[in-house]
mmCIF file of C-alpha atoms in Angstrom:
data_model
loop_
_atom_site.group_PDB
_atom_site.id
_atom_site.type_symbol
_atom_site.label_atom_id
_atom_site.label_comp_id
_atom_site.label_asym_id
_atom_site.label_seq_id
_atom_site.Cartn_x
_atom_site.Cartn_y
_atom_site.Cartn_z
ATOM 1 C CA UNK D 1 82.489 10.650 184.954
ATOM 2 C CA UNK D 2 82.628 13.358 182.510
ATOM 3 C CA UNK D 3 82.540 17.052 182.582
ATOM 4 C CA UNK D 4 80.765 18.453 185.826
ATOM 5 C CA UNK D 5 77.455 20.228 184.686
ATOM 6 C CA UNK D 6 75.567 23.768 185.562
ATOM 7 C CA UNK D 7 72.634 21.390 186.800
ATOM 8 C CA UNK D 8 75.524 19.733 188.981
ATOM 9 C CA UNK D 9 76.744 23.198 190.664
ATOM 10 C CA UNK D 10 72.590 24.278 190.762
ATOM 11 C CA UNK D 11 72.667 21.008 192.792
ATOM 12 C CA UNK D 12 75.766 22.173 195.442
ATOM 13 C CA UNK D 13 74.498 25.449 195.592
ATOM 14 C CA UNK D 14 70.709 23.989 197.072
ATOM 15 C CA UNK D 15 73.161 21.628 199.068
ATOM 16 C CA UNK D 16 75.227 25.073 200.422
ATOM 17 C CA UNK D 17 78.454 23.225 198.879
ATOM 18 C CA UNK D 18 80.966 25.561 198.524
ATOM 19 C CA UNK D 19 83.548 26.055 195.316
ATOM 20 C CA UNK D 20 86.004 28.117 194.182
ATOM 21 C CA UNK D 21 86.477 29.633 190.456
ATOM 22 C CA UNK D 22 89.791 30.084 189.293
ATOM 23 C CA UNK D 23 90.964 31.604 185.968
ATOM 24 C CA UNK D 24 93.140 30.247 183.548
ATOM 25 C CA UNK D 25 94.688 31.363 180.173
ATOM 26 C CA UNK D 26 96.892 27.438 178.735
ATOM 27 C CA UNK D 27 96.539 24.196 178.976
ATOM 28 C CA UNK D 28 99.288 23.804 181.435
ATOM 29 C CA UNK D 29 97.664 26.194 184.248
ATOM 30 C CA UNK D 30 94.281 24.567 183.440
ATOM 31 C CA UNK D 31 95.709 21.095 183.553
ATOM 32 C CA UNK D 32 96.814 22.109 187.541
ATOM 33 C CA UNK D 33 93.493 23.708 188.258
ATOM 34 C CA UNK D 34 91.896 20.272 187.525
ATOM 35 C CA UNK D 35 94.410 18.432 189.102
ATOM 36 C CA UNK D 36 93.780 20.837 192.488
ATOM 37 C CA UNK D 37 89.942 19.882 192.038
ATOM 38 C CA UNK D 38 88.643 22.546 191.332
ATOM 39 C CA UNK D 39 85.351 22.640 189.417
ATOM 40 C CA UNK D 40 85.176 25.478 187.271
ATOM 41 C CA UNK D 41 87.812 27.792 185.214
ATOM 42 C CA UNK D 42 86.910 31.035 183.652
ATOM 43 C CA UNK D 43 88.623 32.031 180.697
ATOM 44 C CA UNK D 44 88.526 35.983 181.491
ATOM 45 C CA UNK D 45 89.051 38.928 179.097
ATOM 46 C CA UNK D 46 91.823 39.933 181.634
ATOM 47 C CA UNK D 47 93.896 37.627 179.196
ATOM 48 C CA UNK D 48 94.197 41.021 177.646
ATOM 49 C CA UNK D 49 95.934 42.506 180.618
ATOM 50 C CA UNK D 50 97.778 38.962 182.193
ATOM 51 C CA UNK D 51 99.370 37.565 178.635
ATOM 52 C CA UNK D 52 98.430 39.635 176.016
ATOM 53 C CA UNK D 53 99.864 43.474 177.339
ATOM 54 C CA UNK D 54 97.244 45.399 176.725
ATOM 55 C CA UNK D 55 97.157 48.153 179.578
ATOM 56 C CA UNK D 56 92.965 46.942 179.995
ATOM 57 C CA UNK D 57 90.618 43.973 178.926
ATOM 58 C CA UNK D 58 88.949 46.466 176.312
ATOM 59 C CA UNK D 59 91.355 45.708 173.054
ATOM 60 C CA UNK D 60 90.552 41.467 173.669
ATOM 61 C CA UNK D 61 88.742 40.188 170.691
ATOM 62 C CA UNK D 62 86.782 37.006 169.853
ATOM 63 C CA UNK D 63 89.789 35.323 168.432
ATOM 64 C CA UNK D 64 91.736 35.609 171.115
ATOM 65 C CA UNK D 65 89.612 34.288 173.874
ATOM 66 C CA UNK D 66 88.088 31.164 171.505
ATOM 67 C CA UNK D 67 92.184 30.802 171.325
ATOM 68 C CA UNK D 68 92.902 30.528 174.942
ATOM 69 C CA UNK D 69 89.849 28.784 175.465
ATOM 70 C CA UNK D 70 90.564 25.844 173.419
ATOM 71 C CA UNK D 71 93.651 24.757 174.914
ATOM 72 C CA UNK D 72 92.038 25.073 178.482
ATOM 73 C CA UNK D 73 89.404 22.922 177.326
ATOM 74 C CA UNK D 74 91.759 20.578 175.621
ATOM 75 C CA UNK D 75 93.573 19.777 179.436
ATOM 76 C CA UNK D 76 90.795 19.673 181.274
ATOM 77 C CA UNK D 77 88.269 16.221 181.501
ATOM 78 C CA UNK D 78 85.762 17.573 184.493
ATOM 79 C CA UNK D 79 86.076 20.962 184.822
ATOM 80 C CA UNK D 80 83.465 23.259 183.741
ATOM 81 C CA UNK D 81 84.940 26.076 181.476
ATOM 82 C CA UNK D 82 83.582 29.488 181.384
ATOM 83 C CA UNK D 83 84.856 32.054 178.822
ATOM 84 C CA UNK D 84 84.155 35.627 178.936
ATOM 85 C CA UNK D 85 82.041 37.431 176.186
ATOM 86 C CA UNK D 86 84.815 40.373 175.900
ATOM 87 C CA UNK D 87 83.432 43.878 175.398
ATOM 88 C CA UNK D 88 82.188 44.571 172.599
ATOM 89 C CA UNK D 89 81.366 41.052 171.612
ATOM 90 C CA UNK D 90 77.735 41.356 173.030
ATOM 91 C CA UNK D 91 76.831 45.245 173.239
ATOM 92 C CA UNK D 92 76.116 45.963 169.602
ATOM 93 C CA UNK D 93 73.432 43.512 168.950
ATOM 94 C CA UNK D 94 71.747 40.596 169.819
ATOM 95 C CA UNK D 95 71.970 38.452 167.101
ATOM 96 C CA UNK D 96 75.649 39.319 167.439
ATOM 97 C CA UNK D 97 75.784 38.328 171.273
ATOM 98 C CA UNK D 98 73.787 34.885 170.306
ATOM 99 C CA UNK D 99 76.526 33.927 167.566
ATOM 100 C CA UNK D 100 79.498 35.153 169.608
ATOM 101 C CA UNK D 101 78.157 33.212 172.434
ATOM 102 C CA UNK D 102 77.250 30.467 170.072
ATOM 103 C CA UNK D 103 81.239 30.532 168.761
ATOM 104 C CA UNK D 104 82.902 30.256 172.362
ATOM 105 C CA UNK D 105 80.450 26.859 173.125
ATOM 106 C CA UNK D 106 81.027 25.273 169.594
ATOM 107 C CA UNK D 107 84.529 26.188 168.151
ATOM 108 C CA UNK D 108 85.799 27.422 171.751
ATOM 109 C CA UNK D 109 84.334 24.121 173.541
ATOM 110 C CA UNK D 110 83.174 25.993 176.581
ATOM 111 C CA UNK D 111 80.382 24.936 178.858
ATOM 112 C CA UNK D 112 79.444 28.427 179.097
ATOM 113 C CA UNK D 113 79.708 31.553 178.532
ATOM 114 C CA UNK D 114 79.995 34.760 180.998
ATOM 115 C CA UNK D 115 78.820 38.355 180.489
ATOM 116 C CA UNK D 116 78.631 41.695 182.217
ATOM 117 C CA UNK D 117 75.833 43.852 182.830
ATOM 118 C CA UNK D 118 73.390 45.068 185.129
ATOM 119 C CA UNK D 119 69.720 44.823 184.518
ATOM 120 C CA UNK D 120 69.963 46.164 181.170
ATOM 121 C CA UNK D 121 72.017 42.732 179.535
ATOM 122 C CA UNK D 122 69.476 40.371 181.808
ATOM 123 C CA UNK D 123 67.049 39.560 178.713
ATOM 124 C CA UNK D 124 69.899 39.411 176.648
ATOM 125 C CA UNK D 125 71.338 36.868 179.531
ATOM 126 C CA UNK D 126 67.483 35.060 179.684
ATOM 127 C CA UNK D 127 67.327 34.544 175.671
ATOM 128 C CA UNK D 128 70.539 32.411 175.756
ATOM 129 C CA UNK D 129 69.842 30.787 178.571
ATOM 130 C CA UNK D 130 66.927 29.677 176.884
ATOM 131 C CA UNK D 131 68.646 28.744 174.172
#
């Protein structure tokens, strides 16, 4: 079947399907995740906080969540991956947000990427949807 899609989950959202998210750092936690059926796994900054040690989700860089995101990608066949933008990744410009964005999709292998923001980040959030 392949990996669900974000036109799949527009879909069960119009259909009032519910879902759950669930977050997951290694292949072996993803790999359970998938086999539990559920259909999407976010690769959070609080990697920081959960496996890293750092006392917040601040200090997480780039490398680090492309690194947990691969191997979460690697065990998983259906599930939609999501991996955080971590701060700092997508404040200081927005060519900068595009090609750290850009990074977690291609060398990462998410299916998408999350951000957080009020109304100020929503163009940002528009121009790579658009994308």
């Amino acid at each position: 079947m392949g990996r669900l899609s974000v036109h799949q989950l527009k879909e069960w959202k119009k259909e009032q399907r519910r879902f759950a998210m669930v977050t997951a750092y290694d292949y072996s936690a993803a790999r359970l995740v998938e086999q539990a059926g559920i259909p999407i796994i976010l690769v959070g900054d609080s990697v920081g906080s959960v496996m890293l040690g750092y006392d917040s989700t601040v200090p997480v860089t780039m490398d680090e969540i492309v690194h947990h995101t691969k191997p979460v990608v690697r065990a998983t066949e259906k599930t939609i991956v999501v991996a955080d933008l971590p701060f700092g990744s997508y404040q200081v410009s927005e060519a900068e947000a595009m090609a750290n964005a850009m990074r977690l999709l291609k060398e990462g292998g998410a299916t998408a990427v999350k951000l957080e923001g009020g109304a100020h980040v929503a163009p940002l959030v528009r121009k790579m949807v658009d994308v």
